[in-house]
Amino acid sequence: MKVTDIHCHLIPYVDDGASSFEEMKRLLKMEHDDGVRRIILTPHFRPEVFETSPRKIKSYYELTKKAAKEVGIRTYLGCEFYRYSGLLENLKEKKGKTMHGSKYVLIEFAPQDLFQTIRNFLYELLANGYIPILAHVERYLECRDRERVQELADMGVRIQVNAGALLGKQGIRIKQYCWKLIEEDLIDFIASDAHDLKRRKPNLGKIIRKMEKKKGKAYVKRIFEENPDMILKKLDNRRNADETNQRNEARAEL
Ligand SMILES: [Fe+2]
């Protein structure tokens, strides 16, 4: 299986992720030990906080790509955008980086953002032909409600959860909530969001072992290989209406 980590900060010197080449190499080795064979590197972009030039990102990306190849991992370039008012214009002008040049856009919000803010922002992206991936859904206070996550998923938003949350790093309540979202089939991607060797390490190996026991190999393959394939092949993996209806019917029977 080509396990894919679609969200992490391993490129050195471009955001608050890897802080040296050495750290980047060790993080890549950890990803490989976890079974990861493809990584979409997603440096932050946030006005006034992380505004590293595309040129600098590209040059450090190339070095990261080379180091990854040496350990047996293929890399792709993406970006994690923090929501801001000019994002859509920047994407249209190709100033912002989508995920590997696809229509998928990894986007994060402030933890305290209102649900309406989140929904409206995501709606704008969808209306303009993008496929938003909501980064670490568990982080937003107003998204700790299954029905709201369902609403976003039904709009066509793809939902990503951090492996750490499923492993209990944010406490038992968030862990339980995230597993509930998995049970209800509301999660499209599980990613490490790895930043460093201390607090936010690569961790997909642990979650894959757990997930295989709880959900089976087919589910693991879908989350870690098939859904990422849709990004890398630049295909739209939005659920169609039939799938949404089937899921709603299955839920109604519970
Ligand atoms: Fe991130």
mmCIF file of C-alpha atoms and ligand atoms in Angstrom:
data_model
loop_
_atom_site.group_PDB
_atom_site.id
_atom_site.type_symbol
_atom_site.label_atom_id
_atom_site.label_comp_id
_atom_site.label_asym_id
_atom_site.label_seq_id
_atom_site.Cartn_x
_atom_site.Cartn_y
_atom_site.Cartn_z
ATOM 1 C CA MET A 1 0.000 0.000 0.000
ATOM 2 C CA LYS A 2 1.238 3.460 -0.885
ATOM 3 C CA VAL A 3 0.574 5.158 2.436
ATOM 4 C CA THR A 4 0.328 8.903 1.892
ATOM 5 C CA ASP A 5 0.689 11.716 4.396
ATOM 6 C CA ILE A 6 -1.188 14.638 2.848
ATOM 7 C CA HIS A 7 -0.434 17.267 5.497
ATOM 8 C CA CYS A 8 2.923 17.929 7.138
ATOM 9 C CA HIS A 9 5.606 20.547 7.596
ATOM 10 C CA LEU A 10 8.873 18.825 6.792
ATOM 11 C CA ILE A 11 10.449 21.402 4.467
ATOM 12 C CA PRO A 12 13.071 23.221 6.536
ATOM 13 C CA TYR A 13 13.269 26.991 7.007
ATOM 14 C CA VAL A 14 9.904 27.883 5.446
ATOM 15 C CA ASP A 15 7.456 27.857 8.368
ATOM 16 C CA ASP A 16 7.291 26.539 11.945
ATOM 17 C CA GLY A 17 8.058 22.999 10.766
ATOM 18 C CA ALA A 18 11.498 21.415 10.380
ATOM 19 C CA SER A 19 14.147 23.828 11.587
ATOM 20 C CA SER A 20 17.200 22.265 9.914
ATOM 21 C CA PHE A 21 18.200 19.842 7.177
ATOM 22 C CA GLU A 22 19.120 17.335 9.860
ATOM 23 C CA GLU A 23 15.664 17.529 11.395
ATOM 24 C CA MET A 24 14.022 17.209 7.973
ATOM 25 C CA LYS A 25 16.036 14.065 7.247
ATOM 26 C CA ARG A 26 15.171 12.494 10.576
ATOM 27 C CA LEU A 27 11.496 13.300 10.082
ATOM 28 C CA LEU A 28 11.569 11.671 6.651
ATOM 29 C CA LYS A 29 13.169 8.579 8.144
ATOM 30 C CA MET A 30 10.411 8.437 10.785
ATOM 31 C CA GLU A 31 7.749 8.762 8.099
ATOM 32 C CA HIS A 32 9.364 5.906 6.188
ATOM 33 C CA ASP A 33 9.547 3.754 9.337
ATOM 34 C CA ASP A 34 5.813 4.424 9.732
ATOM 35 C CA GLY A 35 5.232 2.915 6.284
ATOM 36 C CA VAL A 36 4.685 6.246 4.508
ATOM 37 C CA ARG A 37 5.731 6.188 0.842
ATOM 38 C CA ARG A 38 4.239 9.439 -0.457
ATOM 39 C CA ILE A 39 4.067 12.835 1.196
ATOM 40 C CA ILE A 40 2.379 16.065 0.206
ATOM 41 C CA LEU A 41 4.442 18.769 1.863
ATOM 42 C CA THR A 42 2.207 21.609 3.000
ATOM 43 C CA PRO A 43 4.047 24.700 4.275
ATOM 44 C CA HIS A 44 1.852 27.281 5.987
ATOM 45 C CA PHE A 45 0.671 30.375 4.206
ATOM 46 C CA ARG A 46 -0.828 33.007 6.447
ATOM 47 C CA PRO A 47 -0.573 36.748 5.751
ATOM 48 C CA GLU A 48 1.745 38.541 8.168
ATOM 49 C CA VAL A 49 2.698 35.279 9.861
ATOM 50 C CA PHE A 50 3.941 32.881 7.184
ATOM 51 C CA GLU A 51 4.598 34.518 3.843
ATOM 52 C CA THR A 52 7.633 32.642 2.607
ATOM 53 C CA SER A 53 8.230 33.396 -1.066
ATOM 54 C CA PRO A 54 7.263 30.668 -3.565
ATOM 55 C CA ARG A 55 10.830 30.763 -4.835
ATOM 56 C CA LYS A 56 12.303 29.993 -1.418
ATOM 57 C CA ILE A 57 9.738 27.257 -0.799
ATOM 58 C CA LYS A 58 10.506 25.705 -4.179
ATOM 59 C CA SER A 59 14.251 25.639 -3.563
ATOM 60 C CA TYR A 60 13.939 24.038 -0.108
ATOM 61 C CA TYR A 61 11.263 21.737 -1.478
ATOM 62 C CA GLU A 62 13.698 20.441 -4.100
ATOM 63 C CA LEU A 63 16.236 19.624 -1.381
ATOM 64 C CA THR A 64 13.568 17.887 0.677
ATOM 65 C CA LYS A 65 12.410 15.949 -2.376
ATOM 66 C CA LYS A 66 15.939 14.714 -2.992
ATOM 67 C CA ALA A 67 16.407 13.627 0.637
ATOM 68 C CA ALA A 68 13.023 11.881 0.557
ATOM 69 C CA LYS A 69 13.921 9.997 -2.593
ATOM 70 C CA GLU A 70 17.016 8.680 -0.868
ATOM 71 C CA VAL A 71 14.887 7.095 1.870
ATOM 72 C CA GLY A 72 12.257 5.803 -0.582
ATOM 73 C CA ILE A 73 9.504 8.428 -0.337
ATOM 74 C CA ARG A 74 7.960 10.377 -3.202
ATOM 75 C CA THR A 75 7.056 13.959 -2.436
ATOM 76 C CA TYR A 76 4.621 16.487 -3.823
ATOM 77 C CA LEU A 77 4.129 20.135 -2.997
ATOM 78 C CA GLY A 78 1.028 21.677 -1.491
ATOM 79 C CA CYS A 79 0.246 24.410 0.985
ATOM 80 C CA GLU A 80 -1.784 24.868 4.141
ATOM 81 C CA PHE A 81 -3.667 28.147 3.888
ATOM 82 C CA TYR A 82 -4.994 29.993 6.865
ATOM 83 C CA ARG A 83 -8.309 31.603 5.901
ATOM 84 C CA TYR A 84 -7.970 35.209 4.810
ATOM 85 C CA SER A 85 -10.052 37.493 2.658
ATOM 86 C CA GLY A 86 -7.768 37.584 -0.400
ATOM 87 C CA LEU A 87 -7.255 33.832 -0.671
ATOM 88 C CA LEU A 88 -9.607 33.273 -3.587
ATOM 89 C CA GLU A 89 -8.058 36.096 -5.623
ATOM 90 C CA ASN A 90 -4.592 34.749 -4.905
ATOM 91 C CA LEU A 91 -5.605 31.270 -6.023
ATOM 92 C CA LYS A 92 -7.157 32.647 -9.224
ATOM 93 C CA GLU A 93 -3.989 34.589 -9.954
ATOM 94 C CA LYS A 94 -2.015 31.404 -9.225
ATOM 95 C CA LYS A 95 -0.258 33.157 -6.355
ATOM 96 C CA GLY A 96 -1.342 30.440 -3.976
ATOM 97 C CA LYS A 97 -0.431 26.800 -4.149
ATOM 98 C CA THR A 98 -3.131 24.180 -4.353
ATOM 99 C CA MET A 99 -2.342 20.550 -3.514
ATOM 100 C CA HIS A 100 0.048 19.348 -6.221
ATOM 101 C CA GLY A 101 -1.537 21.757 -8.694
ATOM 102 C CA SER A 102 -4.959 20.073 -8.339
ATOM 103 C CA LYS A 103 -8.270 21.675 -7.415
ATOM 104 C CA TYR A 104 -7.795 20.580 -3.806
ATOM 105 C CA VAL A 105 -6.964 23.333 -1.316
ATOM 106 C CA LEU A 106 -5.910 22.530 2.251
ATOM 107 C CA ILE A 107 -7.376 25.179 4.514
ATOM 108 C CA GLU A 108 -7.317 25.914 8.226
ATOM 109 C CA PHE A 109 -9.379 28.271 10.346
ATOM 110 C CA ALA A 110 -8.995 29.884 13.751
ATOM 111 C CA PRO A 111 -10.145 27.542 16.545
ATOM 112 C CA GLN A 112 -12.780 30.059 17.651
ATOM 113 C CA ASP A 113 -14.162 30.895 14.184
ATOM 114 C CA LEU A 114 -17.925 30.755 13.985
ATOM 115 C CA PHE A 115 -19.417 27.867 12.060
ATOM 116 C CA GLN A 116 -21.034 30.319 9.636
ATOM 117 C CA THR A 117 -17.632 31.828 8.896
ATOM 118 C CA ILE A 118 -16.159 28.406 8.207
ATOM 119 C CA ARG A 119 -19.086 27.217 6.116
ATOM 120 C CA ASN A 120 -19.330 30.413 4.063
ATOM 121 C CA PHE A 121 -15.620 30.489 3.356
ATOM 122 C CA LEU A 122 -15.636 26.856 2.246
ATOM 123 C CA TYR A 123 -18.743 27.482 0.160
ATOM 124 C CA GLU A 124 -16.956 30.293 -1.706
ATOM 125 C CA LEU A 125 -14.111 27.971 -2.553
ATOM 126 C CA LEU A 126 -16.505 25.297 -3.809
ATOM 127 C CA ALA A 127 -18.487 27.834 -5.820
ATOM 128 C CA ASN A 128 -15.256 28.807 -7.542
ATOM 129 C CA GLY A 129 -14.425 25.253 -8.545
ATOM 130 C CA TYR A 130 -12.020 24.327 -5.757
ATOM 131 C CA ILE A 131 -12.303 21.305 -3.491
ATOM 132 C CA PRO A 132 -11.489 22.434 0.026
ATOM 133 C CA ILE A 133 -9.896 20.012 2.455
ATOM 134 C CA LEU A 134 -10.713 21.184 5.970
ATOM 135 C CA ALA A 135 -7.479 20.723 7.913
ATOM 136 C CA HIS A 136 -7.744 19.167 11.395
ATOM 137 C CA VAL A 137 -11.518 19.439 11.768
ATOM 138 C CA GLU A 138 -11.188 18.608 15.480
ATOM 139 C CA ARG A 139 -9.503 21.929 16.188
ATOM 140 C CA TYR A 140 -12.529 24.165 15.619
ATOM 141 C CA LEU A 141 -14.800 24.610 18.593
ATOM 142 C CA GLU A 142 -17.873 25.076 16.400
ATOM 143 C CA CYS A 143 -17.119 21.935 14.374
ATOM 144 C CA ARG A 144 -17.287 19.647 17.396
ATOM 145 C CA ASP A 145 -20.747 18.733 16.317
ATOM 146 C CA ARG A 146 -21.260 15.768 14.035
ATOM 147 C CA GLU A 147 -24.182 17.305 12.183
ATOM 148 C CA ARG A 148 -22.148 20.340 11.230
ATOM 149 C CA VAL A 149 -19.352 18.177 9.897
ATOM 150 C CA GLN A 150 -21.993 16.248 7.982
ATOM 151 C CA GLU A 151 -23.279 19.501 6.512
ATOM 152 C CA LEU A 152 -19.799 20.433 5.291
ATOM 153 C CA ALA A 153 -19.202 16.943 3.882
ATOM 154 C CA ASP A 154 -22.539 17.060 2.050
ATOM 155 C CA MET A 155 -21.547 20.420 0.526
ATOM 156 C CA GLY A 156 -18.504 18.696 -0.947
ATOM 157 C CA VAL A 157 -15.853 19.693 1.562
ATOM 158 C CA ARG A 158 -13.287 16.971 2.242
ATOM 159 C CA ILE A 159 -12.591 16.422 5.922
ATOM 160 C CA GLN A 160 -9.147 15.799 7.417
ATOM 161 C CA VAL A 161 -8.407 14.767 10.988
ATOM 162 C CA ASN A 162 -4.971 14.700 12.611
ATOM 163 C CA ALA A 163 -3.672 11.275 13.633
ATOM 164 C CA GLY A 164 -2.654 12.763 17.002
ATOM 165 C CA ALA A 165 -6.275 13.577 17.846
ATOM 166 C CA LEU A 166 -7.295 9.954 17.168
ATOM 167 C CA LEU A 167 -4.440 8.807 19.386
ATOM 168 C CA GLY A 168 -5.644 10.972 22.275
ATOM 169 C CA LYS A 169 -3.059 13.749 22.119
ATOM 170 C CA GLN A 170 -5.772 16.392 22.523
ATOM 171 C CA GLY A 171 -7.550 14.586 25.319
ATOM 172 C CA ILE A 172 -10.111 11.862 25.634
ATOM 173 C CA ARG A 173 -13.164 13.883 24.561
ATOM 174 C CA ILE A 174 -11.639 14.967 21.278
ATOM 175 C CA LYS A 175 -10.353 11.446 20.721
ATOM 176 C CA GLN A 176 -13.840 10.021 21.206
ATOM 177 C CA TYR A 177 -15.353 12.658 18.956
ATOM 178 C CA CYS A 178 -12.874 11.926 16.158
ATOM 179 C CA TRP A 179 -13.491 8.183 16.372
ATOM 180 C CA LYS A 180 -17.222 8.915 16.157
ATOM 181 C CA LEU A 181 -16.616 10.855 12.941
ATOM 182 C CA ILE A 182 -14.700 7.836 11.619
ATOM 183 C CA GLU A 183 -17.540 5.512 12.592
ATOM 184 C CA GLU A 184 -19.974 7.724 10.722
ATOM 185 C CA ASP A 185 -17.721 7.766 7.674
ATOM 186 C CA LEU A 186 -17.284 11.516 7.739
ATOM 187 C CA ILE A 187 -13.492 11.535 7.440
ATOM 188 C CA ASP A 188 -11.675 11.554 4.109
ATOM 189 C CA PHE A 189 -8.072 11.962 5.219
ATOM 190 C CA ILE A 190 -5.960 11.238 8.272
ATOM 191 C CA ALA A 191 -2.646 13.080 8.282
ATOM 192 C CA SER A 192 0.262 13.566 10.670
ATOM 193 C CA ASP A 193 0.532 17.387 10.490
ATOM 194 C CA ALA A 194 4.096 16.624 11.651
ATOM 195 C CA HIS A 195 6.240 19.662 12.462
ATOM 196 C CA ASP A 196 9.214 18.492 14.489
ATOM 197 C CA LEU A 197 10.913 15.709 16.433
ATOM 198 C CA LYS A 198 9.443 16.655 19.788
ATOM 199 C CA ARG A 199 5.903 17.817 20.150
ATOM 200 C CA ARG A 200 4.436 17.093 16.713
ATOM 201 C CA LYS A 201 6.196 14.033 15.337
ATOM 202 C CA PRO A 202 5.242 11.787 12.425
ATOM 203 C CA ASN A 203 2.742 9.273 13.797
ATOM 204 C CA LEU A 204 0.887 7.504 10.995
ATOM 205 C CA GLY A 205 2.332 4.059 11.800
ATOM 206 C CA LYS A 206 0.495 3.870 15.121
ATOM 207 C CA ILE A 207 -2.797 5.010 13.742
ATOM 208 C CA ILE A 208 -2.642 2.656 10.759
ATOM 209 C CA ARG A 209 -2.108 -0.353 13.041
ATOM 210 C CA LYS A 210 -5.042 0.718 15.193
ATOM 211 C CA MET A 211 -7.229 1.508 12.232
ATOM 212 C CA GLU A 212 -6.584 -1.853 10.575
ATOM 213 C CA LYS A 213 -7.811 -3.624 13.687
ATOM 214 C CA LYS A 214 -10.870 -1.426 14.134
ATOM 215 C CA LYS A 215 -11.916 -0.741 10.573
ATOM 216 C CA GLY A 216 -10.158 -3.271 8.358
ATOM 217 C CA LYS A 217 -7.644 -3.057 5.563
ATOM 218 C CA ALA A 218 -10.036 -1.793 2.881
ATOM 219 C CA TYR A 219 -10.861 1.291 4.950
ATOM 220 C CA VAL A 220 -7.193 1.969 5.658
ATOM 221 C CA LYS A 221 -6.427 1.705 1.962
ATOM 222 C CA ARG A 222 -9.181 4.156 1.099
ATOM 223 C CA ILE A 223 -8.080 6.762 3.622
ATOM 224 C CA PHE A 224 -4.314 6.501 3.160
ATOM 225 C CA GLU A 225 -4.010 5.602 -0.516
ATOM 226 C CA GLU A 226 -7.169 5.907 -2.607
ATOM 227 C CA ASN A 227 -8.376 9.302 -1.382
ATOM 228 C CA PRO A 228 -4.850 10.777 -1.648
ATOM 229 C CA ASP A 229 -4.684 9.260 -5.162
ATOM 230 C CA MET A 230 -7.575 11.519 -6.131
ATOM 231 C CA ILE A 231 -5.495 14.555 -5.212
ATOM 232 C CA LEU A 232 -2.379 13.303 -6.933
ATOM 233 C CA LYS A 233 -4.270 12.288 -10.079
ATOM 234 C CA LYS A 234 -6.147 15.592 -9.910
ATOM 235 C CA LEU A 235 -9.552 13.936 -9.810
ATOM 236 C CA ASP A 236 -12.639 15.053 -7.951
ATOM 237 C CA ASN A 237 -13.484 12.541 -5.240
ATOM 238 C CA ARG A 238 -16.502 14.361 -4.004
ATOM 239 C CA ARG A 239 -19.150 11.900 -3.017
ATOM 240 C CA ASN A 240 -21.936 11.794 -5.498
ATOM 241 C CA ALA A 241 -25.557 12.157 -4.508
ATOM 242 C CA ASP A 242 -26.127 8.382 -4.502
ATOM 243 C CA GLU A 243 -23.354 7.789 -2.025
ATOM 244 C CA THR A 244 -24.615 10.576 0.214
ATOM 245 C CA ASN A 245 -28.149 9.137 0.118
ATOM 246 C CA GLN A 246 -26.902 5.635 0.880
ATOM 247 C CA ARG A 247 -24.965 6.956 3.836
ATOM 248 C CA ASN A 248 -27.970 8.877 5.131
ATOM 249 C CA GLU A 249 -30.179 5.799 4.788
ATOM 250 C CA ALA A 250 -27.633 3.670 6.626
ATOM 251 C CA ARG A 251 -27.538 6.242 9.406
ATOM 252 C CA ALA A 252 -31.317 6.402 9.631
ATOM 253 C CA GLU A 253 -31.367 2.640 10.265
ATOM 254 C CA LEU A 254 -29.000 2.909 13.254
HETATM 255 FE FE FE B 1 -0.493 21.950 9.450
#
